[in-house]
Coordinates of C-alpha atoms in Angstrom, one line a residue:
Chain F
X27 CA 11.4 21.7 15.2
X28 CA 14.1 20.2 17.2
X29 CA 11.8 17.3 17.6
X30 CA 11.5 17.1 13.8
X31 CA 15.5 17.2 13.4
X32 CA 15.9 14.4 15.9
X33 CA 13.2 12.3 14.1
X34 CA 15.1 12.6 10.7
X35 CA 18.6 12.0 12.4
X36 CA 17.4 8.9 14.3
X37 CA 15.7 7.4 11.1
X38 CA 18.6 7.7 9.3
X39 CA 20.3 5.7 12.0
X40 CA 17.5 3.1 11.9
X41 CA 17.8 2.7 8.2
X42 CA 21.6 2.5 8.5
X43 CA 21.2 -0.4 11.2
X44 CA 18.9 -2.1 8.9
X45 CA 21.4 -1.9 6.1
X46 CA 24.2 -3.6 8.5
X47 CA 21.7 -6.2 9.3
X48 CA 20.9 -6.8 5.8
X49 CA 24.4 -7.3 4.8
X50 CA 24.9 -9.7 7.7
X51 CA 21.8 -11.8 6.6
X52 CA 23.0 -11.7 3.1
X53 CA 26.4 -13.3 4.1
X54 CA 24.7 -15.5 6.7
X55 CA 21.5 -16.9 4.7
X56 CA 21.8 -15.2 1.3
X57 CA 18.5 -13.7 2.0
X58 CA 17.3 -10.4 2.5
X59 CA 13.6 -11.0 2.8
X60 CA 14.4 -12.9 6.2
X61 CA 16.2 -9.9 7.3
X62 CA 13.2 -7.6 6.7
X63 CA 11.1 -9.7 8.1
X64 CA 13.0 -10.0 11.3
X65 CA 13.2 -6.0 11.2
X66 CA 9.5 -5.7 11.1
X67 CA 9.0 -8.0 14.1
X68 CA 11.6 -6.5 16.4
X69 CA 10.2 -3.0 15.7
X70 CA 6.6 -4.0 16.1
X71 CA 7.7 -5.4 19.5
X72 CA 9.3 -2.2 20.4
X73 CA 6.5 0.0 19.4
X74 CA 4.1 -2.1 21.2
X75 CA 6.4 -1.7 24.5
X76 CA 6.6 1.9 23.8
X77 CA 3.0 2.6 23.5
X78 CA 2.2 0.8 26.6
X79 CA 4.8 2.8 28.6
X80 CA 3.4 5.9 27.4
X81 CA -0.2 4.8 28.0
X82 CA 0.8 3.8 31.5
X83 CA 3.3 5.8 32.8
X84 CA 2.5 9.0 30.7
X85 CA 6.0 9.5 29.7
X86 CA 6.9 12.4 27.4
X87 CA 5.3 12.1 23.7
X88 CA 9.0 13.3 22.6
X89 CA 10.5 9.9 23.5
X90 CA 7.6 8.3 21.0
X91 CA 8.1 10.7 18.4
X92 CA 11.8 10.2 18.3
X93 CA 11.8 6.4 18.7
X94 CA 8.5 5.5 17.1
X95 CA 8.4 8.1 14.0
X96 CA 12.1 8.3 13.9
X97 CA 14.1 5.2 14.6
X98 CA 11.8 2.5 14.3
X99 CA 10.4 4.0 11.0
X100 CA 13.7 4.1 9.5
X101 CA 14.7 0.5 10.9
X102 CA 11.5 -1.1 9.3
X103 CA 9.4 -0.3 6.2
X104 CA 6.2 -1.0 4.5
X105 CA 7.9 -0.4 1.1
X106 CA 10.8 -2.7 1.9
X107 CA 8.3 -5.5 3.0
X108 CA 6.0 -4.9 0.2
X109 CA 8.8 -5.2 -2.4
X110 CA 10.3 -8.2 -0.7
X111 CA 7.1 -9.8 -1.0
X112 CA 6.9 -8.7 -4.6
X113 CA 10.1 -9.9 -5.6
X114 CA 9.7 -13.4 -3.9
X115 CA 7.1 -13.8 -6.7
X116 CA 9.8 -13.4 -9.1
X117 CA 12.4 -15.6 -7.4
X118 CA 10.4 -18.6 -6.2
X119 CA 7.9 -19.1 -9.2
X120 CA 4.7 -18.2 -7.7
X121 CA 2.5 -15.8 -5.8
X122 CA 1.7 -18.1 -3.6
X123 CA 5.0 -17.8 -1.4
X124 CA 4.7 -14.2 -1.7
X125 CA 1.1 -13.9 -0.3
X126 CA 2.3 -16.5 2.4
X127 CA 5.2 -14.1 3.3
X128 CA 3.0 -11.0 3.5
X129 CA 0.3 -12.6 5.4
X130 CA 2.6 -13.8 8.0
X131 CA 4.4 -10.6 8.2
X132 CA 0.8 -9.0 8.7
X133 CA -0.2 -11.3 11.4
X134 CA 3.3 -11.9 13.2
X135 CA 3.6 -8.3 13.6
X136 CA 0.3 -7.5 14.7
X137 CA 1.0 -10.5 17.4
X138 CA 4.5 -9.1 18.5
X139 CA 2.8 -5.5 18.6
X140 CA -0.1 -7.1 21.1
X141 CA 2.7 -9.2 23.1
X142 CA 4.6 -6.0 23.7
X143 CA 1.6 -3.7 24.5
X144 CA 0.0 -6.4 26.9
X145 CA 3.1 -7.7 28.1
X146 CA 3.9 -4.2 29.5
X147 CA 0.4 -3.8 31.0
X148 CA 0.4 -7.4 32.5
X149 CA 3.8 -6.8 34.2
X150 CA 2.9 -3.5 35.4
Chain Q
X22 CA 63.3 -34.3 -14.9
X23 CA 62.9 -31.6 -12.6
X24 CA 65.8 -29.2 -11.8
X25 CA 66.6 -28.8 -8.1
X26 CA 65.6 -25.1 -7.9
X27 CA 62.6 -25.4 -9.8
X28 CA 60.0 -22.9 -8.2
X29 CA 57.0 -23.9 -10.8
X30 CA 55.3 -21.6 -13.3
X31 CA 52.8 -20.0 -11.2
X32 CA 55.1 -18.7 -8.6
X33 CA 57.3 -17.1 -11.2
X34 CA 54.3 -15.2 -12.3
X35 CA 52.8 -14.6 -8.9
X36 CA 55.2 -14.9 -5.8
X37 CA 53.4 -15.6 -2.1
X38 CA 54.1 -12.5 -1.0
X39 CA 52.1 -10.5 -3.6
X40 CA 49.4 -12.7 -3.3
X41 CA 48.8 -12.5 0.6
X42 CA 49.2 -8.6 0.0
X43 CA 46.6 -8.7 -2.6
X44 CA 44.2 -10.6 -0.3
X45 CA 44.7 -8.1 2.6
X46 CA 44.2 -5.3 0.0
X47 CA 41.0 -6.8 -1.2
X48 CA 39.5 -7.2 2.3
X49 CA 40.7 -3.4 3.0
X50 CA 38.7 -2.3 -0.2
X51 CA 35.5 -4.3 0.8
X52 CA 35.7 -2.5 4.3
X53 CA 36.1 0.6 2.7
X54 CA 33.3 -0.3 0.2
X55 CA 30.9 -1.0 2.9
X56 CA 31.8 2.3 4.9
X57 CA 31.0 4.3 2.0
X58 CA 27.7 2.4 1.3
X59 CA 27.0 3.0 4.9
X60 CA 27.6 6.8 4.5
X61 CA 25.5 7.0 1.2
X62 CA 22.6 4.8 3.3
X63 CA 22.9 7.4 6.0
X64 CA 22.6 10.5 3.6
X65 CA 19.7 9.0 1.8
X66 CA 17.7 8.0 4.9
X67 CA 18.3 11.4 6.0
X68 CA 16.6 13.1 2.9
X69 CA 13.9 10.4 2.9
X70 CA 12.9 11.0 6.5
X71 CA 12.9 14.8 5.9
X72 CA 10.5 14.6 3.1
X73 CA 8.4 12.2 5.0
X74 CA 8.3 14.8 7.9
X75 CA 7.8 17.6 5.4
X76 CA 4.8 15.8 3.9
X77 CA 3.2 15.1 7.5
X78 CA 3.3 18.8 8.3
X79 CA 2.1 20.4 5.0
X80 CA -0.2 17.3 3.7
X81 CA -2.6 17.3 6.8
X82 CA -5.5 14.6 6.2
X83 CA -6.8 14.3 9.8
X84 CA -9.9 16.4 8.9
X85 CA -11.0 13.4 6.5
X86 CA -10.4 10.8 9.3
X87 CA -12.5 7.9 9.9
X88 CA -12.5 6.4 13.0
X89 CA -9.3 8.3 13.8
X90 CA -7.4 6.7 10.8
X91 CA -4.6 9.1 9.7
X92 CA -4.8 9.1 5.8
X93 CA -1.5 11.3 5.9
X94 CA 0.7 7.9 6.7
X95 CA -1.2 5.7 4.2
X96 CA -0.6 8.0 1.6
X97 CA 2.9 8.4 2.5
X98 CA 3.1 4.5 2.6
X99 CA 1.4 4.1 -0.8
X100 CA 3.9 6.5 -2.6
X101 CA 7.0 5.1 -0.9
X102 CA 6.1 1.5 -1.5
X103 CA 5.4 2.1 -5.1
X104 CA 8.3 4.3 -5.6
X105 CA 10.7 1.6 -3.9
X106 CA 9.5 -1.3 -5.8
X107 CA 9.8 0.5 -9.1
X108 CA 13.1 1.7 -8.2
X109 CA 14.6 -1.7 -6.9
X110 CA 13.2 -3.2 -10.2
X111 CA 14.7 -0.8 -12.4
X112 CA 18.1 -1.0 -10.9
X113 CA 18.2 -4.8 -9.9
X114 CA 16.2 -6.3 -12.8
X115 CA 16.0 -4.2 -15.9
X116 CA 19.3 -2.2 -15.6
X117 CA 21.7 -4.3 -13.3
X118 CA 24.5 -2.6 -14.9
X119 CA 23.7 0.9 -13.8
X120 CA 25.9 2.7 -11.0
X121 CA 25.2 0.9 -7.7
X122 CA 25.9 3.8 -5.4
X123 CA 22.6 5.4 -6.9
X124 CA 20.8 2.2 -6.0
X125 CA 22.1 2.4 -2.6
X126 CA 21.3 6.2 -2.2
X127 CA 17.9 6.5 -3.8
X128 CA 16.1 3.3 -3.2
X129 CA 17.8 1.3 -0.3
X130 CA 17.9 4.4 1.9
X131 CA 15.7 7.2 0.8
X132 CA 12.6 5.7 -0.6
X133 CA 12.9 2.9 2.3
X134 CA 13.0 5.7 5.4
X135 CA 10.4 7.7 3.7
X136 CA 7.7 5.2 4.5
X137 CA 6.1 5.1 8.0
X138 CA 5.7 1.3 9.3
X139 CA 5.4 1.7 13.0
X140 CA 3.5 5.2 13.0
X141 CA 0.7 2.9 11.5
X142 CA 1.1 0.8 14.7
X143 CA 1.2 3.7 16.8
X144 CA -2.3 4.7 15.5
X145 CA -3.5 1.4 16.9
X146 CA -2.7 2.6 20.6
X147 CA -4.8 5.6 19.9
X148 CA -7.6 3.5 18.0
X149 CA -7.3 1.1 21.2
X150 CA -8.8 3.6 23.3
X151 CA -12.2 3.0 21.3
X152 CA -13.3 -0.4 22.0
X153 CA -13.7 -1.4 18.3
X154 CA -11.1 -3.9 17.7
X155 CA -12.4 -4.7 13.8
X156 CA -11.6 -1.2 12.8
X157 CA -8.2 -1.4 14.8
X158 CA -7.2 -4.6 12.6
X159 CA -8.8 -3.3 9.5
X160 CA -6.7 -0.3 9.5
X161 CA -3.3 -1.9 9.6
X162 CA -4.5 -4.7 7.1
X163 CA -5.7 -1.8 4.8
X164 CA -2.0 -0.3 5.0
X165 CA -0.4 -3.9 4.5
X166 CA -2.4 -4.7 1.6
X167 CA -2.2 -1.2 -0.1
X168 CA 1.7 -1.3 0.3
X169 CA 2.0 -4.8 -1.0
X170 CA -0.4 -4.0 -4.0
X171 CA 1.6 -0.9 -4.8
X172 CA 4.9 -2.2 -4.5
X173 CA 4.0 -5.2 -6.6
X174 CA 2.6 -2.8 -9.0
X175 CA 6.0 -0.9 -8.7
X176 CA 8.1 -4.3 -9.4
X177 CA 6.1 -5.2 -12.3
X178 CA 6.1 -1.8 -14.2
X179 CA 9.9 -1.4 -13.6
X180 CA 11.0 -4.9 -14.4
X181 CA 9.2 -4.9 -17.6
X182 CA 8.5 -8.6 -17.8
X183 CA 5.9 -11.0 -17.1
X184 CA 5.6 -12.6 -13.6
X185 CA 7.7 -15.8 -13.6
X186 CA 4.5 -17.9 -13.3
X187 CA 3.5 -17.5 -16.8
X188 CA 4.9 -19.7 -19.3
X189 CA 6.5 -18.1 -22.4
X190 CA 7.6 -19.5 -25.6
X191 CA 11.0 -19.8 -27.4
X192 CA 14.3 -21.4 -26.3
X193 CA 15.7 -18.8 -23.9
X194 CA 12.7 -18.8 -21.7
X195 CA 12.3 -22.7 -21.6
X196 CA 15.5 -22.6 -19.6
X197 CA 14.1 -20.3 -17.2
X198 CA 10.8 -22.2 -16.6
X199 CA 12.8 -25.2 -15.9
X200 CA 14.8 -23.6 -13.1
X201 CA 12.9 -25.4 -10.3
X202 CA 13.2 -28.7 -11.7
X203 CA 17.3 -28.2 -12.1
X204 CA 18.0 -26.5 -9.1
X205 CA 19.5 -23.5 -11.0
X206 CA 19.7 -20.2 -8.9
X207 CA 16.9 -17.4 -9.7
X208 CA 17.4 -14.0 -10.5
X209 CA 20.3 -12.4 -8.4
X210 CA 18.4 -9.6 -6.9
X211 CA 19.4 -10.4 -3.4
X212 CA 15.8 -11.2 -2.1

């Protein structure tokens, strides 16, 4: 019960952080899709590190629940990523940009996850 | 010829002190606006995340698992992606004059925090213990593809327009089809 409450609260903090980051990117590059892309890469990296730490050091799964299911799930989102890709079709006149955006997000997210995961394994 | 103590018409209507006060006031109002948006985002994210946790508890699809896949997260992601795409296109493309607070509360925060991005990647580590790397990659790919397809469906249903790649007749649409050549900005939905 308390873990669920913690998950919900940390998820809200993650979403608030992404909102601030979106505002910063909007002022900096006038593009939210770049902010969403960066958020998914960062969260994948952190998720990989966390999973490797749990796998190796056998840390408490509560930490994984709170950070991974809470904060990181609020910070990055499949829905936001997919909508950014779909709206790129409307903005940039073509689905090629959208497919390139989503494919690169998929491949780079996986790469960042494995960098985090195997990085900790190698360092250990 | 101007008089010696001529101050100019613009200075008579708006003295400098007033203008400075107005600038400071707008900055303060902008900060206040941002903080109120942030509070709305926090409240909406609490709602979305609580809904996700509730669904994870009550809708347990692990019994139908395939190579340890958790269908619950796919179900949550698909619903969230469709809802987010639909809401964003409704608020930003079709009815841009609607109240911005509702957009921030419902779509920016609640629908966005509802989906579980990193829990899908967490499943990878569980699958990683089994030596089938193809299943591992395929699981994430299915989630990615399903979310992008469903959010695109939401966007195109919500905006109620044809995709920009299709050429339409009429003088009004001819201007938008020339957008790439004349360097006019695209629709202002912020993405």
